[in-house]
PDB file of C-alpha atoms in Angstrom:
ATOM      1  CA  UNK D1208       6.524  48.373  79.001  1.00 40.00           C
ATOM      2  CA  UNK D1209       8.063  49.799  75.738  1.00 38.00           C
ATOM      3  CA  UNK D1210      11.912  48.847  74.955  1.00 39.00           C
ATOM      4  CA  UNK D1211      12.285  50.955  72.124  1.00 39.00           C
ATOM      5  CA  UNK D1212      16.021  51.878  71.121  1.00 41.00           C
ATOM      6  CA  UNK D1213      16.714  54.566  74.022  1.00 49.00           C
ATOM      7  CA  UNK D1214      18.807  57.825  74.270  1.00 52.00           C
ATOM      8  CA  UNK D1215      22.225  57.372  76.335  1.00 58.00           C
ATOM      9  CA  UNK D1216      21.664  58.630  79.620  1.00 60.00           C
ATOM     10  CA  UNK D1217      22.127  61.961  80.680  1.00 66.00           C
ATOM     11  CA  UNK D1218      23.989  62.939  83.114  1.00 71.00           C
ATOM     12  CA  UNK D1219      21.350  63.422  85.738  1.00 77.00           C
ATOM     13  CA  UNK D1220      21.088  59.816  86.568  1.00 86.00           C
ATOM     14  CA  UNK D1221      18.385  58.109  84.086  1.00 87.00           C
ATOM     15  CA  UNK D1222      21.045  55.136  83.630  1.00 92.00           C
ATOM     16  CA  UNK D1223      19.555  51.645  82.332  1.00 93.00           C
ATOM     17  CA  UNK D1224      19.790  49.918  85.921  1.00 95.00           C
ATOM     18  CA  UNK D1225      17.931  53.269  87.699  1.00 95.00           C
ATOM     19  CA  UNK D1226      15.251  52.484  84.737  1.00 95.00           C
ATOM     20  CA  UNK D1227      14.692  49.116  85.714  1.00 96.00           C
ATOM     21  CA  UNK D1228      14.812  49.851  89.438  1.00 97.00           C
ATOM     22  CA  UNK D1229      12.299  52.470  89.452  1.00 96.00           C
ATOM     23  CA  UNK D1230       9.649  50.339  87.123  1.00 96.00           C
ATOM     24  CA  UNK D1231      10.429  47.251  89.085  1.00 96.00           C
ATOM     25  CA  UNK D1232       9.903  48.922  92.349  1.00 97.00           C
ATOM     26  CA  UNK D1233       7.250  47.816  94.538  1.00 97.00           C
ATOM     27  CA  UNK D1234       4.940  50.913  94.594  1.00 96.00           C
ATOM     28  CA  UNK D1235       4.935  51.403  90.691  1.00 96.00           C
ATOM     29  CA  UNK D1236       4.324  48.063  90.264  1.00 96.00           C
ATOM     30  CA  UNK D1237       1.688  47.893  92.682  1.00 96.00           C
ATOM     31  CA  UNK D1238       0.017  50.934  90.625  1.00 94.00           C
ATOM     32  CA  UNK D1239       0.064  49.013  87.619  1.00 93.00           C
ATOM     33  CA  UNK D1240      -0.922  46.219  89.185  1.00 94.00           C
ATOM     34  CA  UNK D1241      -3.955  48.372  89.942  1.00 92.00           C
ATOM     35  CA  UNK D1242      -3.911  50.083  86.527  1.00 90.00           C
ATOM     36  CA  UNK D1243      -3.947  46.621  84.731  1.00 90.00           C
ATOM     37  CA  UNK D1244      -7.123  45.822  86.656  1.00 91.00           C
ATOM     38  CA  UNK D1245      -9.232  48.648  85.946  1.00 86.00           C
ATOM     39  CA  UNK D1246     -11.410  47.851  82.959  1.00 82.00           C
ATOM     40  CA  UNK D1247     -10.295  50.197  79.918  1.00 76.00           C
ATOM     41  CA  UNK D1248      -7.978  51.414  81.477  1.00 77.00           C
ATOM     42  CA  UNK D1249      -4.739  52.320  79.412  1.00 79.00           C
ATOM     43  CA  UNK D1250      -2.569  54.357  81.788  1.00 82.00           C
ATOM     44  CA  UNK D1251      -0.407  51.083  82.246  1.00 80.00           C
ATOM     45  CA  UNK D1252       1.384  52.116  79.068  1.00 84.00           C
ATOM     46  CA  UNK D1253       2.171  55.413  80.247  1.00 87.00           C
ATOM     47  CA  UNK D1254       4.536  54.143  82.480  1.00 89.00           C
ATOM     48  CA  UNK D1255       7.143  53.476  79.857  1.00 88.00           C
ATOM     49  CA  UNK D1256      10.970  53.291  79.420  1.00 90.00           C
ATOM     50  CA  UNK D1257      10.923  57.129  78.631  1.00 86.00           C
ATOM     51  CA  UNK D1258       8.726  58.123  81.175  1.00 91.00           C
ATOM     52  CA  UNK D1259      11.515  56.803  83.693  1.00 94.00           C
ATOM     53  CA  UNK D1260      13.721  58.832  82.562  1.00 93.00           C
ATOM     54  CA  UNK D1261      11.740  61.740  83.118  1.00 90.00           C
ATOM     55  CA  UNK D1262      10.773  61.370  86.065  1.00 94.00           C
ATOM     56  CA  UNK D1263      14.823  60.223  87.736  1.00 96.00           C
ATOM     57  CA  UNK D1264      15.784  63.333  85.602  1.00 93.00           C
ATOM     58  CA  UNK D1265      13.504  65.555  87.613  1.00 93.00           C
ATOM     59  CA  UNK D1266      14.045  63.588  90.935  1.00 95.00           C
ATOM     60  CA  UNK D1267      17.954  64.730  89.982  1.00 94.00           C
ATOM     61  CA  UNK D1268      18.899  60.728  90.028  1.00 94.00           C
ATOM     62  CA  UNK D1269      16.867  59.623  93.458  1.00 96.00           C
ATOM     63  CA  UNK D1270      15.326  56.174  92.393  1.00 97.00           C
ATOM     64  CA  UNK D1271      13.594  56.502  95.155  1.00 97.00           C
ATOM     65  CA  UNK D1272      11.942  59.670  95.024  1.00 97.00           C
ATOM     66  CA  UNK D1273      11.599  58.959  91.078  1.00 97.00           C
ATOM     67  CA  UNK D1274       9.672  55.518  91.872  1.00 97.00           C
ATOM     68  CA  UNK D1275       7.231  56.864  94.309  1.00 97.00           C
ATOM     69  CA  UNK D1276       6.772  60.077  91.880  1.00 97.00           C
ATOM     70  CA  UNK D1277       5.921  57.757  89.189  1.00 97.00           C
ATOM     71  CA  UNK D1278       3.405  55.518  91.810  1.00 97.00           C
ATOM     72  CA  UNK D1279       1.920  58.420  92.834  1.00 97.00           C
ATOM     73  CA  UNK D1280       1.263  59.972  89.144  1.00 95.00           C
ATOM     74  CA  UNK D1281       0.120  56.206  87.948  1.00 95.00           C
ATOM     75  CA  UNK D1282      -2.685  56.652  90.888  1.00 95.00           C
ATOM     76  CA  UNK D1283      -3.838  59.903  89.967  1.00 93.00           C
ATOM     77  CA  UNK D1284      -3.853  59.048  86.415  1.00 93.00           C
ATOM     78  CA  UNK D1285      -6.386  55.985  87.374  1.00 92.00           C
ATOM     79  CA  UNK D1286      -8.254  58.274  89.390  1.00 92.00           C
ATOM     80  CA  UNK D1287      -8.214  61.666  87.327  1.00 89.00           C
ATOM     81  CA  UNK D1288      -8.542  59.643  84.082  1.00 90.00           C
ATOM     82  CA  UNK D1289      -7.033  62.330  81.746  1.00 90.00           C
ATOM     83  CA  UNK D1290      -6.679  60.400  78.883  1.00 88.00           C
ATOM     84  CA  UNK D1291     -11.248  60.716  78.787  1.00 89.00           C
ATOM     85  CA  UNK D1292     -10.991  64.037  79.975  1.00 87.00           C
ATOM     86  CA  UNK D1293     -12.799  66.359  78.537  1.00 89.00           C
ATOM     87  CA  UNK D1294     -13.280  70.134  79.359  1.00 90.00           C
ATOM     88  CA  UNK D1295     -17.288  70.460  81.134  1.00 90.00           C
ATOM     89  CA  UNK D1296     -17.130  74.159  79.976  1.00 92.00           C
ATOM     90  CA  UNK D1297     -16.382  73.453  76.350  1.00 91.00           C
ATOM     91  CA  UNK D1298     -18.739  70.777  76.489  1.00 91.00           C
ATOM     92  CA  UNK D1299     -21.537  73.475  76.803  1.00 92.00           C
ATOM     93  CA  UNK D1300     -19.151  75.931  74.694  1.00 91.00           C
ATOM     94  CA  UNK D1301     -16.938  75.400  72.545  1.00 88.00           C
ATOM     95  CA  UNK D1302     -15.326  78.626  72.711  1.00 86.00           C
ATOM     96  CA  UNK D1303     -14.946  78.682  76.522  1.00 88.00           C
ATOM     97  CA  UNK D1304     -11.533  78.312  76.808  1.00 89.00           C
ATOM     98  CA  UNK D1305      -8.367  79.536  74.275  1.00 87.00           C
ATOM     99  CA  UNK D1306      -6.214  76.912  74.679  1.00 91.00           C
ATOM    100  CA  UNK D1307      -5.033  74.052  72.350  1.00 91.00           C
ATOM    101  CA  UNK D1308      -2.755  72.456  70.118  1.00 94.00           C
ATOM    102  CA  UNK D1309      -2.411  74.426  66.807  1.00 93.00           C
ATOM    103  CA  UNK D1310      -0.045  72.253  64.789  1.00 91.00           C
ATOM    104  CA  UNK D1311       4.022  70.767  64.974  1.00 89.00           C
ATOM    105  CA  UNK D1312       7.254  72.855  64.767  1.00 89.00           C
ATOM    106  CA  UNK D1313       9.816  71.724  62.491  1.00 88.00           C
ATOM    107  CA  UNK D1314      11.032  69.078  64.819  1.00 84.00           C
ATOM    108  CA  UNK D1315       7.970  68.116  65.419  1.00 83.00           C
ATOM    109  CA  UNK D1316       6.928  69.117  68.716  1.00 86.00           C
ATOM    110  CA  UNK D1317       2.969  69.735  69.499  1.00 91.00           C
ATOM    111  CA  UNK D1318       2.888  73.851  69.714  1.00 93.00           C
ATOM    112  CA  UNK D1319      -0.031  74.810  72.313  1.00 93.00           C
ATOM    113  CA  UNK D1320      -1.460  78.294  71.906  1.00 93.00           C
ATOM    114  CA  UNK D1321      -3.201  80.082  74.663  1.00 90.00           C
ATOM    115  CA  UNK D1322      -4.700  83.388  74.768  1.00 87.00           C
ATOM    116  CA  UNK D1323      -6.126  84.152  78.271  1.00 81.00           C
ATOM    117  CA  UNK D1324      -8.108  87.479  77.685  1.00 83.00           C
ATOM    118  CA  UNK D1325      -9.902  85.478  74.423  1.00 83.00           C
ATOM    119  CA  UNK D1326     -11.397  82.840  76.851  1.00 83.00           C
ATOM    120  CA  UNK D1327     -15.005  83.122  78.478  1.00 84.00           C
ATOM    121  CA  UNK D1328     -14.948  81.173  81.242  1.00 78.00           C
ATOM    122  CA  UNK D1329     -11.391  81.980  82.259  1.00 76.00           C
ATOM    123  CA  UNK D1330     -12.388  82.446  86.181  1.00 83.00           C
ATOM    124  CA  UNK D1331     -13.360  79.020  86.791  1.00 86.00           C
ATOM    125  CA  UNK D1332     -10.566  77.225  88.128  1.00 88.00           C
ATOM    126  CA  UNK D1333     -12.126  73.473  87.577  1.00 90.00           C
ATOM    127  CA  UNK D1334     -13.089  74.086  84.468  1.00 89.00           C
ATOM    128  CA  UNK D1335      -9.766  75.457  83.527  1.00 88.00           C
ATOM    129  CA  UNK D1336      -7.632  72.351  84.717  1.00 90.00           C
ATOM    130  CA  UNK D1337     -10.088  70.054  83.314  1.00 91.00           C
ATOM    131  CA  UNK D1338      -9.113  72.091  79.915  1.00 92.00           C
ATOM    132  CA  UNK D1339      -5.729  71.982  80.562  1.00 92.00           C
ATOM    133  CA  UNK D1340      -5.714  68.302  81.497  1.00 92.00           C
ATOM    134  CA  UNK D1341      -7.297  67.673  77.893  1.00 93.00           C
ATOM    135  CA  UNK D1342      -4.863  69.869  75.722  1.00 93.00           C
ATOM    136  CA  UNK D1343      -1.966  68.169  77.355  1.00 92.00           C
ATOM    137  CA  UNK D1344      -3.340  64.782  76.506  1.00 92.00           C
ATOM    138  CA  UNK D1345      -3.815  65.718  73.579  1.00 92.00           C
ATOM    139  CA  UNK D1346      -0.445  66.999  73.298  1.00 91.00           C
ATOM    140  CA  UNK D1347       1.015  63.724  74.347  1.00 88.00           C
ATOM    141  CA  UNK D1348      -0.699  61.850  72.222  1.00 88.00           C
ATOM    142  CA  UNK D1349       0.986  63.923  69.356  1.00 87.00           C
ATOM    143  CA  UNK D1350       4.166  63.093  71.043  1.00 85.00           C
ATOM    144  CA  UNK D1351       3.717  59.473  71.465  1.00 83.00           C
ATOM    145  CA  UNK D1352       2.628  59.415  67.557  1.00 85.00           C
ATOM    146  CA  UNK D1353       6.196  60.778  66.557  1.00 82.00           C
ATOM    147  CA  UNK D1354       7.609  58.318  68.545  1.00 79.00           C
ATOM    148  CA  UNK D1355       5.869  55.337  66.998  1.00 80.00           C
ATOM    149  CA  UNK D1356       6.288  56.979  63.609  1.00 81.00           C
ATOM    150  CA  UNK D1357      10.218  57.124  63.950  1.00 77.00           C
ATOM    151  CA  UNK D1358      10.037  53.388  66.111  1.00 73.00           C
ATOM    152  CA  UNK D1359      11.557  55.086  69.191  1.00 63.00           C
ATOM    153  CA  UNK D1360      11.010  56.121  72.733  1.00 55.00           C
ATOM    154  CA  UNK D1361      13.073  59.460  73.745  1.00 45.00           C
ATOM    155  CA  UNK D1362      15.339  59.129  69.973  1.00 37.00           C
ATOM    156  CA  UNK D1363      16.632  56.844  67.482  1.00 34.00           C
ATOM    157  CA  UNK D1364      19.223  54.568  67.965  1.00 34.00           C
ATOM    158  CA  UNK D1365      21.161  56.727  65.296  1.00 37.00           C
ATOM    159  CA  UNK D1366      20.504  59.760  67.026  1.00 37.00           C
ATOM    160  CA  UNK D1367      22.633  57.884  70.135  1.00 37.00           C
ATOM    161  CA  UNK D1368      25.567  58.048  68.108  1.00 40.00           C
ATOM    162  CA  UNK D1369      25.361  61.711  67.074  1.00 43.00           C
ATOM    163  CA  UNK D1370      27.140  64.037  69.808  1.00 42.00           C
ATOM    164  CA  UNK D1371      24.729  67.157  69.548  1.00 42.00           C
ATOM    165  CA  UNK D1372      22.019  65.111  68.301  1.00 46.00           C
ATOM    166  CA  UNK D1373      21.285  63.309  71.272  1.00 44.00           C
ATOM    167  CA  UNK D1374      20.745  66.931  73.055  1.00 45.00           C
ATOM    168  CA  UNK D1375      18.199  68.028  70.021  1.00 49.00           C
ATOM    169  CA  UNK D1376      16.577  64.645  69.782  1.00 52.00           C
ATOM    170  CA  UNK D1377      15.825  64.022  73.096  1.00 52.00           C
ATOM    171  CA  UNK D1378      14.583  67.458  73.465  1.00 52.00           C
ATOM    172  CA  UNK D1379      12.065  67.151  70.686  1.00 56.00           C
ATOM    173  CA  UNK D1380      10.932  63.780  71.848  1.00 58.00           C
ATOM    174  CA  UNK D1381       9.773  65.085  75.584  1.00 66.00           C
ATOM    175  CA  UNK D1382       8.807  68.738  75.202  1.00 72.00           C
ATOM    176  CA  UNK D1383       6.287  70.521  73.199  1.00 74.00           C
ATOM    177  CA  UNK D1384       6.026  74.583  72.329  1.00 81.00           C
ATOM    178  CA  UNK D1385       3.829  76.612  74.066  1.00 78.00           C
ATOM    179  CA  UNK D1386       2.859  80.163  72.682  1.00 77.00           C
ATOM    180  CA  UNK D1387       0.776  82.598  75.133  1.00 77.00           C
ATOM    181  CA  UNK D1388      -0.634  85.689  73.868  1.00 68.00           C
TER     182      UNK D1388
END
């Protein structure tokens, strides 16, 4: 679990103590549990400080729902394995799909492009999530570089302090731009 200097809490209920509830509940730490003891597995990590937030944010400050949101995603994560994902279509074509990660805005957010009508196997449902699955990953691995980079999880301590920073920095830490064409 990462304890990087954190982002003061919004007001949608991502306090310290909900933090430490949800990653210390019983179902996400049975998931890990289970995460830990699948060989190569790495999705133990994604289950971070920040992550917590995210997830009491969008379950609008229910530890509870938050927790088993965050079990459940842990389990599909060891089942799904996105992080090895790779797209079966593109594997065959490279130019199956028009989707990926074209470069960083100026606060250094992944930007995804998409342009439907350019791909050629845009009717195949599987292979589209499974192409999805990888540009995301691939998104959040851009993400979690920042956030090593700068020695932070969701902002800088400095950022903390700043009024309308926090809003800015917290925004560029969990979201990325997506352009569709």
């Amino acid at each position: 679990m990462l304890l990087a200097p954190q982002l003061p809490p919004s007001s949608r209920g991502d306090t310290p103590e909900a933090v430490r509830q949800v990653l210390s509940s019983a179902s996400v730490v049975a998931a890990l549990d289970r995460a830990k003891a699948e060989p190569k597995s790495q999705e133990e990590s994604f289950a971070d400080v920040a992550c917590a937030r995210r997830y009491i944010r969008a379950a609008e400050g229910n530890v509870e729902a938050a927790a088993a949101a965050l079990a459940g995603t842990l389990d599909w994560r060891l089942r799904e394995r996105p992080r090895e994902a790779e797209c079966s279509a593109c594997r065959l074509d490279p130019h199956s799909h028009n989707m990926r990660v074209v470069g960083i805005d100026e606060l250094e957010r992944p930007v995804i492009y998409t342009c439907f009508s350019q791909a050629i196997h845009h009717f195949d449902p599987e292979a589209a999530m499974e192409h999805l699955m990888r540009t995301l990953e691939d998104a959040i691995a851009i993400q979690d570089q920042r956030q090593r980079r700068l020695g932070t999880s969701g902002g800088s301590a400095e950022a903390a302090e700043g009024g309308l920073a926090v809003a800015a920095a917290a925004a560029a830490a969990e979201s990325c731009v997506w352009l569709i064409d």
